[in-house]
C-alpha cells in the first residue's frame, strides 16, 4: 500500500511533461545563478582587489540563510500550492542579481546580494522535487527526480558560455544582470503553465483543485476515500537510516558542487592554463557528464523497480556507487598530469555524485506521507547544504595557507574526494527505503511494500 493519498484527479501526461520542463528550466536558472560568481571570479577579484579568503567568504555567504530558508519554506510547501511558492522564490533570485549592475556595487553589495540569493534558492531543489512528485505515483518518481536534477546540469552547459560571452562584452556585472532578467521571464511562464499535480499532498491538492475546472471530480474522489491523510511524527522519519544516511551522502555531494562552483574555473584558468573559451568548454564537461549519469541512474532505478528489485538496490546501492566513483575520480584528479587524463576524471568526479541526489530524494519521499514530503525533503537538503557554507571558505583557507596556490588546490580537491568516499559508503550501508517505509507508516496503515510489476 502506498503512503500517497489517492489522486484527486487523473494526471494529464502532456501537462505533467510541461511542468517537468518548467522545473528543469527552474533548476537551470538556479545553477546558473550560483555558478556565475565562480565563472567571473578573476575579474571580480581584480576589480575589487580581493584575496582568496575574501572571495571565499562571498561565496560562502550564499549559504548563510540557505538552510534555514529551505526548512521554513519546506514546511510551507506541505500546506501551500507550488505556483505561488516557486514564483516568489524566482522573484527573490531576480531582485538579488540586479543591484550588482550598479558601478558602485562592491564587496558589501556582493556579500548582501549573495545572502539574499541563497535565501531564495535554499528551498529550490526540495520544492522542485516535491512539485514533480505530485505529478507521478511512487513507483515512477526516480526518473522525474533525475530530470529535475538534470536541469541544474543544463544550467552549467548553457549558462557558462552565456555568462562568459556577456562578461567579455558587457563586463562581469552584466553577467549577473542577464540572469536576473531570465528569472523574470521564467516567472511569467510558470504563472501561466505551472502548478500542482494530482499526487500532491492532500492539503495542497485540495487548494489547487478548488481553482481548477476539474474541482468537482477531485472533490468526489476525496470523499470516496472516506479518510484524511494520515501523518506521523517527524522524528520517526528523521531517525531512519534512509533519511540520516541519505542526508550525509548529499552533504558530501554538495561539498564537491560548492567547490566546483567557486574554485574550479580559477583552477582551470590559473593552473591548467586554459583560455576563457577552454574554461567554458571544460566547465561544461561535468555538467554533460552529470546529465548522462543522472538520467542513466534514474532510468536504471526505475527499470529495477519495475522488474521487482528492492528500493534499497534501485535507490540506495545505485546512488552509493555513483558517489563512490565521484570520490575516487577526485582523488585521482590531483595525481595525474596529462590533460587527456585529467578532464575525464574531472568530468566524473564533479558529476557522478549528482546521480545519487535524485535517488536519495525519491527514497526519502517513499518513507513519509505525501502531506509531510516537502518538509522531509527540505530538512534533509538544508542540513546537507551546510557543507556548501563550509566548502568555499575552507577551500579558500587551504589555498591561502598552502606553500603555493597549486598545492592548496590539491588539498581542497583531496578533501572533497575523501568526503565523497565516506558519503558513498554510508549510503550503501544505510539507505533502505523498503524497510524504513514500514517503520514510518502510521500504526493502522502499515504498508506492504510490493515491488512494481
PDB file of N, CA, C and O in Angstrom, residues 366-413:
ATOM      1  N   UNK A 366       9.627   8.129  -0.409  1.00  0.00           N
ATOM      2  CA  UNK A 366       8.974   6.832  -0.219  1.00  0.00           C
ATOM      3  C   UNK A 366       8.643   6.569   1.249  1.00  0.00           C
ATOM      4  O   UNK A 366       7.689   5.849   1.559  1.00  0.00           O
ATOM      5  N   UNK A 367       9.422   7.117   2.180  1.00  0.00           N
ATOM      6  CA  UNK A 367       9.273   6.738   3.588  1.00  0.00           C
ATOM      7  C   UNK A 367       8.411   7.692   4.390  1.00  0.00           C
ATOM      8  O   UNK A 367       8.313   7.547   5.611  1.00  0.00           O
ATOM      9  N   UNK A 368       7.778   8.706   3.757  1.00  0.00           N
ATOM     10  CA  UNK A 368       6.942   9.621   4.530  1.00  0.00           C
ATOM     11  C   UNK A 368       5.642   9.908   3.794  1.00  0.00           C
ATOM     12  O   UNK A 368       5.594   9.828   2.563  1.00  0.00           O
ATOM     13  N   UNK A 369       4.559  10.230   4.527  1.00  0.00           N
ATOM     14  CA  UNK A 369       3.292  10.575   3.879  1.00  0.00           C
ATOM     15  C   UNK A 369       3.457  11.781   2.963  1.00  0.00           C
ATOM     16  O   UNK A 369       4.296  12.654   3.196  1.00  0.00           O
ATOM     17  N   UNK A 370       2.627  11.845   1.928  1.00  0.00           N
ATOM     18  CA  UNK A 370       2.741  12.930   0.945  1.00  0.00           C
ATOM     19  C   UNK A 370       2.579  14.294   1.587  1.00  0.00           C
ATOM     20  O   UNK A 370       3.217  15.264   1.183  1.00  0.00           O
ATOM     21  N   UNK A 371       1.727  14.387   2.618  1.00  0.00           N
ATOM     22  CA  UNK A 371       1.499  15.666   3.276  1.00  0.00           C
ATOM     23  C   UNK A 371       2.676  16.164   4.077  1.00  0.00           C
ATOM     24  O   UNK A 371       2.686  17.313   4.520  1.00  0.00           O
ATOM     25  N   UNK A 372       3.670  15.323   4.303  1.00  0.00           N
ATOM     26  CA  UNK A 372       4.875  15.705   5.037  1.00  0.00           C
ATOM     27  C   UNK A 372       6.132  15.625   4.173  1.00  0.00           C
ATOM     28  O   UNK A 372       7.232  15.838   4.653  1.00  0.00           O
ATOM     29  N   UNK A 373       5.932  15.346   2.893  1.00  0.00           N
ATOM     30  CA  UNK A 373       7.057  15.117   1.985  1.00  0.00           C
ATOM     31  C   UNK A 373       7.917  16.358   1.787  1.00  0.00           C
ATOM     32  O   UNK A 373       9.149  16.295   1.812  1.00  0.00           O
ATOM     33  N   UNK A 374       7.290  17.515   1.583  1.00  0.00           N
ATOM     34  CA  UNK A 374       8.063  18.733   1.319  1.00  0.00           C
ATOM     35  C   UNK A 374       8.978  19.058   2.484  1.00  0.00           C
ATOM     36  O   UNK A 374      10.148  19.407   2.303  1.00  0.00           O
ATOM     37  N   UNK A 375       8.463  18.941   3.717  1.00  0.00           N
ATOM     38  CA  UNK A 375       9.276  19.261   4.885  1.00  0.00           C
ATOM     39  C   UNK A 375      10.399  18.252   5.072  1.00  0.00           C
ATOM     40  O   UNK A 375      11.526  18.620   5.429  1.00  0.00           O
ATOM     41  N   UNK A 376      10.124  16.962   4.843  1.00  0.00           N
ATOM     42  CA  UNK A 376      11.161  15.937   5.000  1.00  0.00           C
ATOM     43  C   UNK A 376      12.287  16.132   3.990  1.00  0.00           C
ATOM     44  O   UNK A 376      13.475  16.045   4.330  1.00  0.00           O
ATOM     45  N   UNK A 377      11.923  16.427   2.737  1.00  0.00           N
ATOM     46  CA  UNK A 377      12.932  16.674   1.710  1.00  0.00           C
ATOM     47  C   UNK A 377      13.720  17.943   1.998  1.00  0.00           C
ATOM     48  O   UNK A 377      14.945  17.988   1.862  1.00  0.00           O
ATOM     49  N   UNK A 378      13.000  19.010   2.395  1.00  0.00           N
ATOM     50  CA  UNK A 378      13.656  20.293   2.623  1.00  0.00           C
ATOM     51  C   UNK A 378      14.595  20.243   3.813  1.00  0.00           C
ATOM     52  O   UNK A 378      15.679  20.839   3.790  1.00  0.00           O
ATOM     53  N   UNK A 379      14.210  19.543   4.883  1.00  0.00           N
ATOM     54  CA  UNK A 379      15.075  19.458   6.054  1.00  0.00           C
ATOM     55  C   UNK A 379      16.352  18.695   5.735  1.00  0.00           C
ATOM     56  O   UNK A 379      17.455  19.088   6.144  1.00  0.00           O
ATOM     57  N   UNK A 380      16.219  17.596   4.988  1.00  0.00           N
ATOM     58  CA  UNK A 380      17.419  16.852   4.565  1.00  0.00           C
ATOM     59  C   UNK A 380      18.328  17.730   3.719  1.00  0.00           C
ATOM     60  O   UNK A 380      19.555  17.771   3.925  1.00  0.00           O
ATOM     61  N   UNK A 381      17.738  18.454   2.779  1.00  0.00           N
ATOM     62  CA  UNK A 381      18.509  19.310   1.891  1.00  0.00           C
ATOM     63  C   UNK A 381      19.175  20.439   2.668  1.00  0.00           C
ATOM     64  O   UNK A 381      20.325  20.799   2.404  1.00  0.00           O
ATOM     65  N   UNK A 382      18.452  21.000   3.657  1.00  0.00           N
ATOM     66  CA  UNK A 382      19.001  22.104   4.438  1.00  0.00           C
ATOM     67  C   UNK A 382      20.226  21.671   5.228  1.00  0.00           C
ATOM     68  O   UNK A 382      21.237  22.387   5.289  1.00  0.00           O
ATOM     69  N   UNK A 383      20.146  20.496   5.844  1.00  0.00           N
ATOM     70  CA  UNK A 383      21.293  20.003   6.612  1.00  0.00           C
ATOM     71  C   UNK A 383      22.457  19.676   5.676  1.00  0.00           C
ATOM     72  O   UNK A 383      23.616  20.016   5.949  1.00  0.00           O
ATOM     73  N   UNK A 384      22.150  19.038   4.554  1.00  0.00           N
ATOM     74  CA  UNK A 384      23.209  18.727   3.583  1.00  0.00           C
ATOM     75  C   UNK A 384      23.874  19.995   3.061  1.00  0.00           C
ATOM     76  O   UNK A 384      25.087  20.025   2.821  1.00  0.00           O
ATOM     77  N   UNK A 385      23.086  21.058   2.918  1.00  0.00           N
ATOM     78  CA  UNK A 385      23.606  22.300   2.338  1.00  0.00           C
ATOM     79  C   UNK A 385      24.561  23.044   3.261  1.00  0.00           C
ATOM     80  O   UNK A 385      25.255  23.963   2.810  1.00  0.00           O
ATOM     81  N   UNK A 386      24.633  22.656   4.538  1.00  0.00           N
ATOM     82  CA  UNK A 386      25.618  23.306   5.403  1.00  0.00           C
ATOM     83  C   UNK A 386      27.037  23.065   4.902  1.00  0.00           C
ATOM     84  O   UNK A 386      27.944  23.859   5.176  1.00  0.00           O
ATOM     85  N   UNK A 387      27.227  21.991   4.147  1.00  0.00           N
ATOM     86  CA  UNK A 387      28.544  21.753   3.554  1.00  0.00           C
ATOM     87  C   UNK A 387      28.903  22.845   2.565  1.00  0.00           C
ATOM     88  O   UNK A 387      30.087  23.163   2.375  1.00  0.00           O
ATOM     89  N   UNK A 388      27.900  23.429   1.938  1.00  0.00           N
ATOM     90  CA  UNK A 388      28.154  24.477   0.951  1.00  0.00           C
ATOM     91  C   UNK A 388      28.571  25.781   1.606  1.00  0.00           C
ATOM     92  O   UNK A 388      29.167  26.646   0.957  1.00  0.00           O
ATOM     93  N   UNK A 389      28.232  25.956   2.885  1.00  0.00           N
ATOM     94  CA  UNK A 389      28.747  27.109   3.629  1.00  0.00           C
ATOM     95  C   UNK A 389      30.234  26.921   3.887  1.00  0.00           C
ATOM     96  O   UNK A 389      31.030  27.850   3.766  1.00  0.00           O
ATOM     97  N   UNK A 390      30.598  25.712   4.228  1.00  0.00           N
ATOM     98  CA  UNK A 390      31.975  25.432   4.628  1.00  0.00           C
ATOM     99  C   UNK A 390      32.935  25.303   3.456  1.00  0.00           C
ATOM    100  O   UNK A 390      34.071  25.786   3.524  1.00  0.00           O
ATOM    101  N   UNK A 391      32.493  24.637   2.375  1.00  0.00           N
ATOM    102  CA  UNK A 391      33.423  24.269   1.305  1.00  0.00           C
ATOM    103  C   UNK A 391      34.151  25.459   0.673  1.00  0.00           C
ATOM    104  O   UNK A 391      35.384  25.412   0.543  1.00  0.00           O
ATOM    105  N   UNK A 392      33.453  26.542   0.242  1.00  0.00           N
ATOM    106  CA  UNK A 392      34.200  27.638  -0.386  1.00  0.00           C
ATOM    107  C   UNK A 392      35.197  28.302   0.561  1.00  0.00           C
ATOM    108  O   UNK A 392      36.335  28.607   0.182  1.00  0.00           O
ATOM    109  N   UNK A 393      34.770  28.503   1.834  1.00  0.00           N
ATOM    110  CA  UNK A 393      35.659  29.163   2.795  1.00  0.00           C
ATOM    111  C   UNK A 393      36.837  28.269   3.162  1.00  0.00           C
ATOM    112  O   UNK A 393      37.990  28.714   3.160  1.00  0.00           O
ATOM    113  N   UNK A 394      36.552  27.003   3.487  1.00  0.00           N
ATOM    114  CA  UNK A 394      37.633  26.078   3.858  1.00  0.00           C
ATOM    115  C   UNK A 394      38.618  25.926   2.705  1.00  0.00           C
ATOM    116  O   UNK A 394      39.841  25.926   2.906  1.00  0.00           O
ATOM    117  N   UNK A 395      38.093  25.830   1.490  1.00  0.00           N
ATOM    118  CA  UNK A 395      38.977  25.703   0.325  1.00  0.00           C
ATOM    119  C   UNK A 395      39.827  26.950   0.152  1.00  0.00           C
ATOM    120  O   UNK A 395      41.025  26.862  -0.168  1.00  0.00           O
ATOM    121  N   UNK A 396      39.217  28.125   0.343  1.00  0.00           N
ATOM    122  CA  UNK A 396      39.980  29.366   0.261  1.00  0.00           C
ATOM    123  C   UNK A 396      41.093  29.429   1.286  1.00  0.00           C
ATOM    124  O   UNK A 396      42.209  29.877   0.995  1.00  0.00           O
ATOM    125  N   UNK A 397      40.795  28.963   2.512  1.00  0.00           N
ATOM    126  CA  UNK A 397      41.823  28.943   3.552  1.00  0.00           C
ATOM    127  C   UNK A 397      42.949  27.966   3.195  1.00  0.00           C
ATOM    128  O   UNK A 397      44.132  28.259   3.419  1.00  0.00           O
ATOM    129  N   UNK A 398      42.578  26.818   2.634  1.00  0.00           N
ATOM    130  CA  UNK A 398      43.599  25.849   2.220  1.00  0.00           C
ATOM    131  C   UNK A 398      44.497  26.438   1.139  1.00  0.00           C
ATOM    132  O   UNK A 398      45.716  26.226   1.136  1.00  0.00           O
ATOM    133  N   UNK A 399      43.893  27.184   0.206  1.00  0.00           N
ATOM    134  CA  UNK A 399      44.667  27.788  -0.886  1.00  0.00           C
ATOM    135  C   UNK A 399      45.602  28.859  -0.352  1.00  0.00           C
ATOM    136  O   UNK A 399      46.777  28.949  -0.741  1.00  0.00           O
ATOM    137  N   UNK A 400      45.099  29.702   0.558  1.00  0.00           N
ATOM    138  CA  UNK A 400      45.920  30.791   1.104  1.00  0.00           C
ATOM    139  C   UNK A 400      47.038  30.281   2.014  1.00  0.00           C
ATOM    140  O   UNK A 400      48.114  30.875   2.077  1.00  0.00           O
ATOM    141  N   UNK A 401      46.796  29.185   2.738  1.00  0.00           N
ATOM    142  CA  UNK A 401      47.767  28.731   3.739  1.00  0.00           C
ATOM    143  C   UNK A 401      48.777  27.731   3.202  1.00  0.00           C
ATOM    144  O   UNK A 401      49.767  27.429   3.877  1.00  0.00           O
ATOM    145  N   UNK A 402      48.558  27.197   2.012  1.00  0.00           N
ATOM    146  CA  UNK A 402      49.483  26.215   1.447  1.00  0.00           C
ATOM    147  C   UNK A 402      50.786  26.882   1.017  1.00  0.00           C
ATOM    148  O   UNK A 402      50.875  28.109   0.879  1.00  0.00           O
ATOM    149  N   UNK A 403      51.805  26.067   0.798  1.00  0.00           N
ATOM    150  CA  UNK A 403      53.102  26.585   0.368  1.00  0.00           C
ATOM    151  C   UNK A 403      52.980  27.356  -0.936  1.00  0.00           C
ATOM    152  O   UNK A 403      53.690  28.339  -1.166  1.00  0.00           O
ATOM    153  N   UNK A 404      52.091  26.908  -1.812  1.00  0.00           N
ATOM    154  CA  UNK A 404      51.779  27.637  -3.039  1.00  0.00           C
ATOM    155  C   UNK A 404      50.332  27.337  -3.404  1.00  0.00           C
ATOM    156  O   UNK A 404      49.710  26.415  -2.865  1.00  0.00           O
ATOM    157  N   UNK A 405      49.790  28.144  -4.335  1.00  0.00           N
ATOM    158  CA  UNK A 405      48.372  28.020  -4.657  1.00  0.00           C
ATOM    159  C   UNK A 405      48.033  26.661  -5.265  1.00  0.00           C
ATOM    160  O   UNK A 405      46.977  26.087  -4.987  1.00  0.00           O
ATOM    161  N   UNK A 406      48.926  26.120  -6.079  1.00  0.00           N
ATOM    162  CA  UNK A 406      48.676  24.818  -6.700  1.00  0.00           C
ATOM    163  C   UNK A 406      48.533  23.729  -5.638  1.00  0.00           C
ATOM    164  O   UNK A 406      47.641  22.869  -5.718  1.00  0.00           O
ATOM    165  N   UNK A 407      49.402  23.755  -4.616  1.00  0.00           N
ATOM    166  CA  UNK A 407      49.301  22.781  -3.531  1.00  0.00           C
ATOM    167  C   UNK A 407      48.000  22.947  -2.764  1.00  0.00           C
ATOM    168  O   UNK A 407      47.381  21.966  -2.329  1.00  0.00           O
ATOM    169  N   UNK A 408      47.560  24.204  -2.597  1.00  0.00           N
ATOM    170  CA  UNK A 408      46.295  24.462  -1.907  1.00  0.00           C
ATOM    171  C   UNK A 408      45.110  23.860  -2.652  1.00  0.00           C
ATOM    172  O   UNK A 408      44.213  23.271  -2.032  1.00  0.00           O
ATOM    173  N   UNK A 409      45.107  23.972  -3.972  1.00  0.00           N
ATOM    174  CA  UNK A 409      44.035  23.354  -4.761  1.00  0.00           C
ATOM    175  C   UNK A 409      44.075  21.830  -4.633  1.00  0.00           C
ATOM    176  O   UNK A 409      43.024  21.181  -4.555  1.00  0.00           O
ATOM    177  N   UNK A 410      45.279  21.246  -4.600  1.00  0.00           N
ATOM    178  CA  UNK A 410      45.393  19.803  -4.425  1.00  0.00           C
ATOM    179  C   UNK A 410      44.752  19.362  -3.112  1.00  0.00           C
ATOM    180  O   UNK A 410      44.000  18.374  -3.062  1.00  0.00           O
ATOM    181  N   UNK A 411      45.034  20.112  -2.035  1.00  0.00           N
ATOM    182  CA  UNK A 411      44.464  19.773  -0.727  1.00  0.00           C
ATOM    183  C   UNK A 411      42.938  19.887  -0.760  1.00  0.00           C
ATOM    184  O   UNK A 411      42.239  19.041  -0.188  1.00  0.00           O
ATOM    185  N   UNK A 412      42.429  20.926  -1.415  1.00  0.00           N
ATOM    186  CA  UNK A 412      40.974  21.138  -1.459  1.00  0.00           C
ATOM    187  C   UNK A 412      40.281  20.021  -2.226  1.00  0.00           C
ATOM    188  O   UNK A 412      39.230  19.514  -1.795  1.00  0.00           O
ATOM    189  N   UNK A 413      40.840  19.617  -3.362  1.00  0.00           N
ATOM    190  CA  UNK A 413      40.230  18.537  -4.148  1.00  0.00           C
ATOM    191  C   UNK A 413      40.321  17.197  -3.416  1.00  0.00           C
ATOM    192  O   UNK A 413      39.390  16.389  -3.456  1.00  0.00           O
TER     193      UNK A 413
END
